[in-house]
PDB file of C-alpha atoms in Angstrom:
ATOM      1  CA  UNK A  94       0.000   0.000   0.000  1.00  0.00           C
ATOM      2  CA  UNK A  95       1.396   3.497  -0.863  1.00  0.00           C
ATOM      3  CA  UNK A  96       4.483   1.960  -2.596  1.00  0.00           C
ATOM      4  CA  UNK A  97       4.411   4.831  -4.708  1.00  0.00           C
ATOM      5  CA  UNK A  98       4.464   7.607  -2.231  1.00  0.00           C
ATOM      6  CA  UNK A  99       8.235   8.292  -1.294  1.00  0.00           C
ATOM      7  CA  UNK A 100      10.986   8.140  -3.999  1.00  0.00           C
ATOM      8  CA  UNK A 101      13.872   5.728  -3.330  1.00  0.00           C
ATOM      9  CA  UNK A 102      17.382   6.854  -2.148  1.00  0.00           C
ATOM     10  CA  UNK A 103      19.867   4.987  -4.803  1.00  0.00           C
ATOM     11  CA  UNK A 104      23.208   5.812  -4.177  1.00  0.00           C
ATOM     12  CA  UNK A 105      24.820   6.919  -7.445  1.00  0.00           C
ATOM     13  CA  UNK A 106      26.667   4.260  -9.423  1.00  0.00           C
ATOM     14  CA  UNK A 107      29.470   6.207 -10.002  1.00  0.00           C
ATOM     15  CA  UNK A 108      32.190   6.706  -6.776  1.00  0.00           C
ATOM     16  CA  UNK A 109      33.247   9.769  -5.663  1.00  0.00           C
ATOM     17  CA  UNK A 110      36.409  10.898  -4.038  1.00  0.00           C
ATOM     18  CA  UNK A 111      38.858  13.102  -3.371  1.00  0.00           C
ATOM     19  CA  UNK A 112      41.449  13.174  -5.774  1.00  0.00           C
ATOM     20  CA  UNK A 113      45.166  12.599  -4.475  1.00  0.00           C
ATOM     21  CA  UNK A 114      47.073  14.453  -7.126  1.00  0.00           C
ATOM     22  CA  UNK A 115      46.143  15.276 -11.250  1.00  0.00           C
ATOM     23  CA  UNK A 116      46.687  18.439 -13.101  1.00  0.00           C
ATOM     24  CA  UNK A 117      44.847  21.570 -11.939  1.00  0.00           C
ATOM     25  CA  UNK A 118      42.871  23.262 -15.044  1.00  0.00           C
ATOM     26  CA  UNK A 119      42.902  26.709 -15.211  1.00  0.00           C
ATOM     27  CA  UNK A 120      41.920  29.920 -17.435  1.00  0.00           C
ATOM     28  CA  UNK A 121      45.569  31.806 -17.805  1.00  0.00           C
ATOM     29  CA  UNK A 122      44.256  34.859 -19.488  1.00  0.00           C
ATOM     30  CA  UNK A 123      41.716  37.432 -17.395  1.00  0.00           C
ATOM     31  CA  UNK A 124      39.883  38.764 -20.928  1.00  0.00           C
ATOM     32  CA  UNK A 125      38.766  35.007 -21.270  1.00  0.00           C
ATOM     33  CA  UNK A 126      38.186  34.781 -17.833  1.00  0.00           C
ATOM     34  CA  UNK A 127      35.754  37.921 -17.944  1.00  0.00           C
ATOM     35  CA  UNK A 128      33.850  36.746 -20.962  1.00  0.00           C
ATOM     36  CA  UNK A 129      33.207  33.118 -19.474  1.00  0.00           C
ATOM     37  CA  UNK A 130      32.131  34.598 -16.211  1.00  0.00           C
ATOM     38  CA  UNK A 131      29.820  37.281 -18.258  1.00  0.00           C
ATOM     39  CA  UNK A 132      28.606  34.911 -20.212  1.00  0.00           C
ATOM     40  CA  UNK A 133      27.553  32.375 -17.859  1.00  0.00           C
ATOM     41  CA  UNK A 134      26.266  34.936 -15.099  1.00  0.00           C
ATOM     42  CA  UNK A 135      23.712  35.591 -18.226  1.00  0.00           C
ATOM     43  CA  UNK A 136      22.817  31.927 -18.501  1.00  0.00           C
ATOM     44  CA  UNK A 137      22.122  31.806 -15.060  1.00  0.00           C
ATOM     45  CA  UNK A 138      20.348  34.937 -14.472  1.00  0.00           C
ATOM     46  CA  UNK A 139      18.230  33.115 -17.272  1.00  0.00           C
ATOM     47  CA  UNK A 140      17.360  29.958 -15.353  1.00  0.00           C
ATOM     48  CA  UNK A 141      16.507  32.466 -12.276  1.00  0.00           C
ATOM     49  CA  UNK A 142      14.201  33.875 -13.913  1.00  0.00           C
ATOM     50  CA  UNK A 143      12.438  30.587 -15.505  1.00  0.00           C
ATOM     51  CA  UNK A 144      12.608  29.311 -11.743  1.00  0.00           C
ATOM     52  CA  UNK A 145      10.588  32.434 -11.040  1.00  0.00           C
ATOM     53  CA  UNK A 146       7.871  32.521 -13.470  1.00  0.00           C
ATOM     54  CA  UNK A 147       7.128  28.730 -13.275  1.00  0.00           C
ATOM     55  CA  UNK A 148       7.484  29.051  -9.291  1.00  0.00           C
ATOM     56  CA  UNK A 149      10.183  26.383  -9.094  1.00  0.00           C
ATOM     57  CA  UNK A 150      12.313  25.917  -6.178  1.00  0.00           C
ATOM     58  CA  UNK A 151      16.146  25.354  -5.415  1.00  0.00           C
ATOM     59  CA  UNK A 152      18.537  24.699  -2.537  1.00  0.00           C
ATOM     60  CA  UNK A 153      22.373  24.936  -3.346  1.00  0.00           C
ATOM     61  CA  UNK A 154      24.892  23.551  -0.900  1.00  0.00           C
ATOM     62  CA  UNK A 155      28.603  24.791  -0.951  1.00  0.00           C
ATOM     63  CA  UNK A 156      31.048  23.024   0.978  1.00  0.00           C
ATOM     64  CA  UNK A 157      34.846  22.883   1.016  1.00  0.00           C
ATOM     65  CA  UNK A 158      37.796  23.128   2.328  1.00  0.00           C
ATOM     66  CA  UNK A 159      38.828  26.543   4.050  1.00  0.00           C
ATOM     67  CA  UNK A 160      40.115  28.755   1.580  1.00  0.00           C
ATOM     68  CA  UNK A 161      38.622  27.004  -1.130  1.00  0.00           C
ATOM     69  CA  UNK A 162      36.836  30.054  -2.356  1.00  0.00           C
ATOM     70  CA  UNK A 163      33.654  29.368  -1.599  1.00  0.00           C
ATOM     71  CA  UNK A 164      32.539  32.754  -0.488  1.00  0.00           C
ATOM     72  CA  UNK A 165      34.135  34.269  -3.834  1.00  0.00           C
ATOM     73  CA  UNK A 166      32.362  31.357  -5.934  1.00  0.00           C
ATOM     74  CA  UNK A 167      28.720  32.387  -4.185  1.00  0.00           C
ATOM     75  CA  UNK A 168      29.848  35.900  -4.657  1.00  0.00           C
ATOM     76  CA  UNK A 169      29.760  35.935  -8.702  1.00  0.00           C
ATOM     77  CA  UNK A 170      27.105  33.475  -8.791  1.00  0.00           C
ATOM     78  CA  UNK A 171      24.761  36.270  -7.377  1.00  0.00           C
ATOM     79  CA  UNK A 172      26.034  39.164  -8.407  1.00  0.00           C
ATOM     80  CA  UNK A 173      24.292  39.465 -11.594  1.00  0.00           C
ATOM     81  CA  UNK A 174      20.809  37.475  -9.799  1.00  0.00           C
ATOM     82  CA  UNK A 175      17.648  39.245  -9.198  1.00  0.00           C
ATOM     83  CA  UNK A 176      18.298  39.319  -4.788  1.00  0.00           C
ATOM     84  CA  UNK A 177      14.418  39.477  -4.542  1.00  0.00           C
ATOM     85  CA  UNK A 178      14.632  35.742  -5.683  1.00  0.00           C
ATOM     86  CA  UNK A 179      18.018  34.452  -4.057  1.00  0.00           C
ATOM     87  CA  UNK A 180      18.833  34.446  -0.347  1.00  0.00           C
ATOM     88  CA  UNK A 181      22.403  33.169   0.748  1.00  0.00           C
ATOM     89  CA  UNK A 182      22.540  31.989   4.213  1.00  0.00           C
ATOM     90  CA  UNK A 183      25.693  31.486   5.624  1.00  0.00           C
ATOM     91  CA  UNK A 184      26.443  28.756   8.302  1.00  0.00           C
ATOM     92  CA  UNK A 185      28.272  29.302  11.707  1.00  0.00           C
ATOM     93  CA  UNK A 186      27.903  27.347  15.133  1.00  0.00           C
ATOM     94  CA  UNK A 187      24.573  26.332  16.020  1.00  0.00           C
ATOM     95  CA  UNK A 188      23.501  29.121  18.881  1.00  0.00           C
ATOM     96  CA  UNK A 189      22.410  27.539  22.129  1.00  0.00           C
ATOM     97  CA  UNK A 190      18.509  27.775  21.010  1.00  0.00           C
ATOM     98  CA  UNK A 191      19.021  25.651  17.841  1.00  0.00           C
ATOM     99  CA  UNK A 192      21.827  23.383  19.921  1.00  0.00           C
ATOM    100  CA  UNK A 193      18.925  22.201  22.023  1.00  0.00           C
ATOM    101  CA  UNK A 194      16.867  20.900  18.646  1.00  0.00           C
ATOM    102  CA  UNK A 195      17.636  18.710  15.429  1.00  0.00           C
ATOM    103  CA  UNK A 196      20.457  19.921  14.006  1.00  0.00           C
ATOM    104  CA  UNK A 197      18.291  20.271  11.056  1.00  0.00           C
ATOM    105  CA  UNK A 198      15.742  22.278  12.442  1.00  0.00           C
ATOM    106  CA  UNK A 199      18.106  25.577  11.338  1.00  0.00           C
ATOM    107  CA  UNK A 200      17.853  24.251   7.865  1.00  0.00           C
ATOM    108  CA  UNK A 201      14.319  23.504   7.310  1.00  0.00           C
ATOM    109  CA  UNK A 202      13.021  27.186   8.338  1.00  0.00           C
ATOM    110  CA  UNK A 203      15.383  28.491   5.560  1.00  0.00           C
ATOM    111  CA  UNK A 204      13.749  26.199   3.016  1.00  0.00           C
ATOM    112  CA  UNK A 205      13.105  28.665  -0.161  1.00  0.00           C
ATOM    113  CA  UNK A 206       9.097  29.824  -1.047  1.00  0.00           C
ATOM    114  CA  UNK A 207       7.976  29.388  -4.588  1.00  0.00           C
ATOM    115  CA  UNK A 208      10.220  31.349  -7.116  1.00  0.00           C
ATOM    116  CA  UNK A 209      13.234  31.439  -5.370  1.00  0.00           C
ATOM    117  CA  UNK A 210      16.446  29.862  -4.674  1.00  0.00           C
ATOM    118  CA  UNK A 211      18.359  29.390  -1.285  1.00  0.00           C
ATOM    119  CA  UNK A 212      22.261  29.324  -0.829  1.00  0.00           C
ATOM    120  CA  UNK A 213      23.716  27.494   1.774  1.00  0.00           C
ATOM    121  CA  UNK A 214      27.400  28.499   2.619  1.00  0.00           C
ATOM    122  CA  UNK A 215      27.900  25.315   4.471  1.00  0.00           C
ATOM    123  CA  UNK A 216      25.449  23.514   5.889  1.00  0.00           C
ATOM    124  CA  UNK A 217      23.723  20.332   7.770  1.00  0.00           C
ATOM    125  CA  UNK A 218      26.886  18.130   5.781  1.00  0.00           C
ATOM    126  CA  UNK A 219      29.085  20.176   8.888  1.00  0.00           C
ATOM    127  CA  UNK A 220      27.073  17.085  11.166  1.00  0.00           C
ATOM    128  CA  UNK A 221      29.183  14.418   8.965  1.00  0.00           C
ATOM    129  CA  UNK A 222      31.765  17.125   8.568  1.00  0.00           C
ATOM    130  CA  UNK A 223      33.259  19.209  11.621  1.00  0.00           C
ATOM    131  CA  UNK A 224      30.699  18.078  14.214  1.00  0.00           C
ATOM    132  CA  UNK A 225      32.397  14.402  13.123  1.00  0.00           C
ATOM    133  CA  UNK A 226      36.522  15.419  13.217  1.00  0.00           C
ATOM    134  CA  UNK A 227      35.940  18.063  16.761  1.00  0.00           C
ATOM    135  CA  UNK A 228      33.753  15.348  18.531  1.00  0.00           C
ATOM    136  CA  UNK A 229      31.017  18.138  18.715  1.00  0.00           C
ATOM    137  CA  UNK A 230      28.534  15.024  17.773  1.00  0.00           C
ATOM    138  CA  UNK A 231      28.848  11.382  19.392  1.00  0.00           C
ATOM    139  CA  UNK A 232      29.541   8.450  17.070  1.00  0.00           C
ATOM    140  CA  UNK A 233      25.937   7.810  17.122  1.00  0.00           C
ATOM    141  CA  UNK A 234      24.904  10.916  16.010  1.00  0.00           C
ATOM    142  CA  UNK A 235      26.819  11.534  13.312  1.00  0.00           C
ATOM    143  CA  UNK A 236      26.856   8.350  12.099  1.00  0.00           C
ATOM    144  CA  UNK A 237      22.727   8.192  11.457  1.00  0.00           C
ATOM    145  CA  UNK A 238      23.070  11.569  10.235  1.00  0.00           C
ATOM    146  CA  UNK A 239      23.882   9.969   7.020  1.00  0.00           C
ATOM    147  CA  UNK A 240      20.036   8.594   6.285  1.00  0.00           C
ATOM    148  CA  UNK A 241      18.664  10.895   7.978  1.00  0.00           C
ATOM    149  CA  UNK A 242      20.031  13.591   5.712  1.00  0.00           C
ATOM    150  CA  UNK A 243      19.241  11.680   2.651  1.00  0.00           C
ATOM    151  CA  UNK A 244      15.443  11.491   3.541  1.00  0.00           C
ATOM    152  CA  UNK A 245      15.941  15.297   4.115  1.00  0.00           C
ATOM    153  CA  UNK A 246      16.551  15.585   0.579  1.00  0.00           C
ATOM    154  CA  UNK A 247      14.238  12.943  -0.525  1.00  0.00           C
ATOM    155  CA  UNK A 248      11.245  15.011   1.025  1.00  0.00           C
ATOM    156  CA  UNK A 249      12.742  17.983  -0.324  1.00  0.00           C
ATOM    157  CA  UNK A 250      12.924  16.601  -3.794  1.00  0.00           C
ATOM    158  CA  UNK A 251       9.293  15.106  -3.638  1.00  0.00           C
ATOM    159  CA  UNK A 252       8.170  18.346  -3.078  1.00  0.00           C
ATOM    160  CA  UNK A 253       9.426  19.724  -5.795  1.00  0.00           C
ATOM    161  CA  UNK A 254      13.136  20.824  -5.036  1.00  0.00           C
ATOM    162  CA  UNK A 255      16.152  20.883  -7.035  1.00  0.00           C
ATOM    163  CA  UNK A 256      18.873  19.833  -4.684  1.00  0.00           C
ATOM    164  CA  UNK A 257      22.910  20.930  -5.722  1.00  0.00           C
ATOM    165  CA  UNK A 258      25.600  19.642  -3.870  1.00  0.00           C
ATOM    166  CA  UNK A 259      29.011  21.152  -5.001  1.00  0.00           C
ATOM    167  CA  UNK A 260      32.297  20.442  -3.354  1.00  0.00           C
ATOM    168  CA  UNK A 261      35.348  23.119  -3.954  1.00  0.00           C
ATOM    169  CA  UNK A 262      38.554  20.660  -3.388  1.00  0.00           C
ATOM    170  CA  UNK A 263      41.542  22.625  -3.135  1.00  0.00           C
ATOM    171  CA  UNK A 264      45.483  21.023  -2.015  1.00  0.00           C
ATOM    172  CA  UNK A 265      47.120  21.256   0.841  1.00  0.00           C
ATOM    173  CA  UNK A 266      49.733  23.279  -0.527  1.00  0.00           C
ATOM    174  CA  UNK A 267      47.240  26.065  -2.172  1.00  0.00           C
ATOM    175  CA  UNK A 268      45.370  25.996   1.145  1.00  0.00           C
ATOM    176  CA  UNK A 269      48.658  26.944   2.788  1.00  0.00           C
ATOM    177  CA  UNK A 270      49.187  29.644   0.358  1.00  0.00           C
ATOM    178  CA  UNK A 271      45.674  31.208   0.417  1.00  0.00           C
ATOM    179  CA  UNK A 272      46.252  31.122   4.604  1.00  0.00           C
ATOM    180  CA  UNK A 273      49.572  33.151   3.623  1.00  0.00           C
ATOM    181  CA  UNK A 274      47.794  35.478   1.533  1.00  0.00           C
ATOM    182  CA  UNK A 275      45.081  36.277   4.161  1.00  0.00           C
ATOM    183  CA  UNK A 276      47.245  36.665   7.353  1.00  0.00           C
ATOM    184  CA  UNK A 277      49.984  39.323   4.834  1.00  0.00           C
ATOM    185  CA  UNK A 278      46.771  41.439   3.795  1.00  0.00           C
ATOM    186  CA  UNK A 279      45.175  43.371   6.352  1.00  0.00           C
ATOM    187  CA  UNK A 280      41.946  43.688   4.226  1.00  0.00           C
ATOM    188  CA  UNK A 281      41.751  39.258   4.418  1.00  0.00           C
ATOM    189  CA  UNK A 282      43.246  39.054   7.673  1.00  0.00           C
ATOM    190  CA  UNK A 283      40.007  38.110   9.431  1.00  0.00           C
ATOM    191  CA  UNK A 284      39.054  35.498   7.110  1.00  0.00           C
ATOM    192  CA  UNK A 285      42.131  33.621   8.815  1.00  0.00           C
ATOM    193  CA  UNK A 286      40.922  31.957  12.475  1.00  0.00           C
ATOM    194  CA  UNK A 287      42.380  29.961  14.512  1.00  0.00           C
ATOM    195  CA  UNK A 288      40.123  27.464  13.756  1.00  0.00           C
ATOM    196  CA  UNK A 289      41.254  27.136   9.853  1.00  0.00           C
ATOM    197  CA  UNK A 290      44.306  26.242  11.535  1.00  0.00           C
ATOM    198  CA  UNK A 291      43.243  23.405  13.737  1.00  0.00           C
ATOM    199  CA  UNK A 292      41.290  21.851  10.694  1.00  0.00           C
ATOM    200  CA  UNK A 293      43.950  22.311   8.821  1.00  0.00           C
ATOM    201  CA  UNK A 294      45.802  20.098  11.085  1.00  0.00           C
ATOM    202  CA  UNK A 295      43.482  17.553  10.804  1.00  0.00           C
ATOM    203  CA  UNK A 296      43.797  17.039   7.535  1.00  0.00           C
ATOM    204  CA  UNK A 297      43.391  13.621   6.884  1.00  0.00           C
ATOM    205  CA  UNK A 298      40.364  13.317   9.433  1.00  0.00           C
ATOM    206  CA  UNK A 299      38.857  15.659   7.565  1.00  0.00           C
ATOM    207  CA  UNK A 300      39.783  13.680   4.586  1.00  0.00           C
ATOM    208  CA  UNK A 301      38.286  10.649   6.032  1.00  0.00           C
ATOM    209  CA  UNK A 302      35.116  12.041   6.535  1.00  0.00           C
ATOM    210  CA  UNK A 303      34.520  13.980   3.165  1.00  0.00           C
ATOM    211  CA  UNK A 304      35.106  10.641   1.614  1.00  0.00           C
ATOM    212  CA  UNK A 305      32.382   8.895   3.729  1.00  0.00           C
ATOM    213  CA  UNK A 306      30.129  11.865   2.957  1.00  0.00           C
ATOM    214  CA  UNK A 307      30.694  11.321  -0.683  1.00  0.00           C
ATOM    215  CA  UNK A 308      30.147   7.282  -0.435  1.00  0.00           C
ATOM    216  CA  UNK A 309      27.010   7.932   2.006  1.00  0.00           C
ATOM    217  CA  UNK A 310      25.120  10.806   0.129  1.00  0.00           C
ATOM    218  CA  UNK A 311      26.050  10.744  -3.325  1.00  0.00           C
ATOM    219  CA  UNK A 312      22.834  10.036  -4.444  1.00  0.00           C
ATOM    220  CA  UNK A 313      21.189   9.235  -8.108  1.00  0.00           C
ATOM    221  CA  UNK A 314      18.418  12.334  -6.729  1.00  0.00           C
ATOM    222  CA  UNK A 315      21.220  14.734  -5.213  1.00  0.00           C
ATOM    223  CA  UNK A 316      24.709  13.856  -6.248  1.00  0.00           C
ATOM    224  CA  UNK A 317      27.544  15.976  -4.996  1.00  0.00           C
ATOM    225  CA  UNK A 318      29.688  17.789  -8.294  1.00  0.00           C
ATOM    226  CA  UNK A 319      33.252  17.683  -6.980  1.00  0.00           C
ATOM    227  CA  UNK A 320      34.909  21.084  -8.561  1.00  0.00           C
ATOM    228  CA  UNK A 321      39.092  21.648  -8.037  1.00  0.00           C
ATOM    229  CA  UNK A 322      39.275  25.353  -6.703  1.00  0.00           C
ATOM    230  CA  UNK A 323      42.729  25.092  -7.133  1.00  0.00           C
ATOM    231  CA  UNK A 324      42.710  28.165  -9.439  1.00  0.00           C
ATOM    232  CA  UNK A 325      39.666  30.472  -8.963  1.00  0.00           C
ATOM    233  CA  UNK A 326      39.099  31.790 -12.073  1.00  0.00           C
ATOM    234  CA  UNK A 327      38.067  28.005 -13.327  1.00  0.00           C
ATOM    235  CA  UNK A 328      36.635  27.250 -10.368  1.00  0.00           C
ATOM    236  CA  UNK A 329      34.321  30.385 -10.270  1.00  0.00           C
ATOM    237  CA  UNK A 330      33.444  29.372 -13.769  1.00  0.00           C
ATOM    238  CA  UNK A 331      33.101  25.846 -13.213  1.00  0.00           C
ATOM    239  CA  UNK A 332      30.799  26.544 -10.595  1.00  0.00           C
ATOM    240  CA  UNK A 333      28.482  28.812 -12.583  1.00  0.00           C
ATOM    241  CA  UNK A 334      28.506  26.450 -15.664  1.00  0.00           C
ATOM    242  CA  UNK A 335      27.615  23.689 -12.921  1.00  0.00           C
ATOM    243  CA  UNK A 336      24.411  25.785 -12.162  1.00  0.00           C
ATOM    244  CA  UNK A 337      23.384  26.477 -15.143  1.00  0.00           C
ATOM    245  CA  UNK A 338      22.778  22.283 -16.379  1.00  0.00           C
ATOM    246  CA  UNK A 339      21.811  21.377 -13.072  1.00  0.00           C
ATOM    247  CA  UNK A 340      18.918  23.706 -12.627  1.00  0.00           C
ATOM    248  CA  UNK A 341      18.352  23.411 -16.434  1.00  0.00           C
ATOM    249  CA  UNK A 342      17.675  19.775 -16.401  1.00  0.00           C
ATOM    250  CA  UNK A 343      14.067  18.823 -17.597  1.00  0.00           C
ATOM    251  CA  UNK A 344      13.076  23.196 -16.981  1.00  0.00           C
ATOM    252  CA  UNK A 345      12.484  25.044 -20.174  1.00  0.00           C
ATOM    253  CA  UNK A 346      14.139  28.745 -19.397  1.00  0.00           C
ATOM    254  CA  UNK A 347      13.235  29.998 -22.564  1.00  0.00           C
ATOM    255  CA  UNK A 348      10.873  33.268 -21.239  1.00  0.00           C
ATOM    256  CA  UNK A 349       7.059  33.135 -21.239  1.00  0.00           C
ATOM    257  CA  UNK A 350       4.959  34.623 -23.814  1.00  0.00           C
ATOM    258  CA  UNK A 351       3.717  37.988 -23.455  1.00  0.00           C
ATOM    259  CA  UNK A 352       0.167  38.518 -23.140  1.00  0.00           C
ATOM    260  CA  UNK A 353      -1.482  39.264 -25.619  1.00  0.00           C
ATOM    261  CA  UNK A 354      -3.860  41.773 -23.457  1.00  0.00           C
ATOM    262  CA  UNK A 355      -0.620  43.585 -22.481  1.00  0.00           C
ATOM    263  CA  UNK A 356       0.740  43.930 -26.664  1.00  0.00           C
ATOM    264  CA  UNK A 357      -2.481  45.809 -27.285  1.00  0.00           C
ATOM    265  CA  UNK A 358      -2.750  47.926 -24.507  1.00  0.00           C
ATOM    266  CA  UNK A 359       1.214  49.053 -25.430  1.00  0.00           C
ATOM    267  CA  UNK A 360       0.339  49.613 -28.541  1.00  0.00           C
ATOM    268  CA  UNK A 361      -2.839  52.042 -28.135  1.00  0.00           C
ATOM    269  CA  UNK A 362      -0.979  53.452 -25.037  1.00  0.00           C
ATOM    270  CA  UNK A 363       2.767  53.830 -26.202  1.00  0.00           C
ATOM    271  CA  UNK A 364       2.658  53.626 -29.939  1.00  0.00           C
ATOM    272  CA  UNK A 365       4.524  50.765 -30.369  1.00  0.00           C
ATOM    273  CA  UNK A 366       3.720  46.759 -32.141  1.00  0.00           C
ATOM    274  CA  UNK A 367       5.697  43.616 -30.383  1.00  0.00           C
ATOM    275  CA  UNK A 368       7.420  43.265 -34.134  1.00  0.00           C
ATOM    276  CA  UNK A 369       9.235  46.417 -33.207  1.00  0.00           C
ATOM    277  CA  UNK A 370      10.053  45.804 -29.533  1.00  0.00           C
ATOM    278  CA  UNK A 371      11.587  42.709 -30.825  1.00  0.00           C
ATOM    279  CA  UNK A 372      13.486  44.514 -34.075  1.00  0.00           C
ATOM    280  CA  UNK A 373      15.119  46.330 -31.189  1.00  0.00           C
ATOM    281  CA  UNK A 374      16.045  44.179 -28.678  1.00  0.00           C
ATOM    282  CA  UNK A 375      17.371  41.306 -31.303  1.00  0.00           C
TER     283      UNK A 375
END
């Protein structure tokens, strides 16, 4: 009875992992670089505005090492967005109100309305995540947090909700370098805590558990896209491109037709015919 009613959770057939080494790819020249970004920006302002009219609904989850750019990655994805239909939340410690409930209580009263599209920068993954490596969460906990965020995103999904995982990976080495950068410039200095350094420390915990996120939650309905951040210019790309034929998938984002209604009352009003609007803007 009601075999129908929930979707399955498959995990996806294809492994994911962090890579160990491999070449890093990169855009070298800035004019490209500005053209790609432009151009994609345009493609995704497109889909926001497809998501709108047909009052569709997203959830995007960055996570990633520190330093992996995720902030400047969430940064140009917005930047050319309507902000009346994107919100970006960022995640920090639970305060002592939300410590006392599910840890994904916080998550599911940011859940996006009809038309929109909601940004986490980090998010419940930090259960599986830091809560696993600090010993913030037992071994219980953390542990079942793997099904139980999987049926998070199954109900999200039933309900209509396009679900993006990305991952920026970035190397150990880079990481160091970023840190360097941050703690020389006075206008980056406080993105460097003493907590980036303790995690980055525990490297291969952290390494540990980002693979068992992968083999636990990479799922057929929500699989992670695993992006190398190594050089930002691809990876801001990469990440926008990403967007674009994720939310894309079975949407058409081609715009709406006009009313008709609204083409006659323009042209007794303003003078104008649709055939020249469109001579214009073509």
């Amino acid at each position: 009875m009601f075999e129908h009613a929930v979707s399955s959770i498959e995990i996806n057939s294809t492994p994911l992992m962090l890579p160990q080494s491999g070449s890093a790819p990169k855009i070298a020249d800035k004019k490209q670089y500005r053209s790609e970004l432009k151009i994609w920006q345009e493609q995704l302002l497109h889909v926001q505005q497809a998501y709108y009219h047909q009052n569709r609904r997203a959830i995007i989850v960055f996570e990633g090492w520190d330093a992996a750019g995720k902030g400047g990655a969430i940064r140009r994805v917005t930047e050319r967005l309507d902000p009346r239909g994107v919100r970006v939340y960022p995640i920090g410690p639970p305060t002592e109100d939300e410590q006392s409930r599910h840890y994904l209580y916080r998550f599911q009263n940011k859940l996006p309305p009809a038309g929109t599209l909601a940004i986490f920068d980090r998010s419940y993954y930090g259960r599986v995540l830091v809560e696993r490596v600090e010993g913030l969460a037992s071994d219980k906990e953390w542990q079942r947090a793997y099904q139980e965020i999987n049926e998070f995103e199954r109900l999200l999904i039933d309900d209509g909700v396009r679900v993006i995982k990305i991952f920026l990976n970035i190397s150990q080495e880079e990481q160091r370098n970023r840190f360097e950068e941050r703690l020389h410039n006075p206008y980056k200095r406080w993105k460097l805590t003493e907590a980036d350094l303790r995690n980055r420390a525990m490297r291969p915990h952290y390494e540990l558990a980002i693979n068992d996120m992968f083999k636990y939650t990479h799922t057929e309905q929500a699989p992670w896209q695993l992006i190398n951040g190594e050089h930002k210019w691809y990876a801001r790309v990469a990440v926008l491109r990403t967007l674009v034929a994720q939310l894309s998938e079975g949407v058409d984002v081609s715009p709406p037709p006009i009313d008709e209604s609204l083409i006659a009352l323009a042209e007794q009003q303003l003078g104008i015919t649709a055939i020249q609007t469109a001579t214009k803007n073509s």
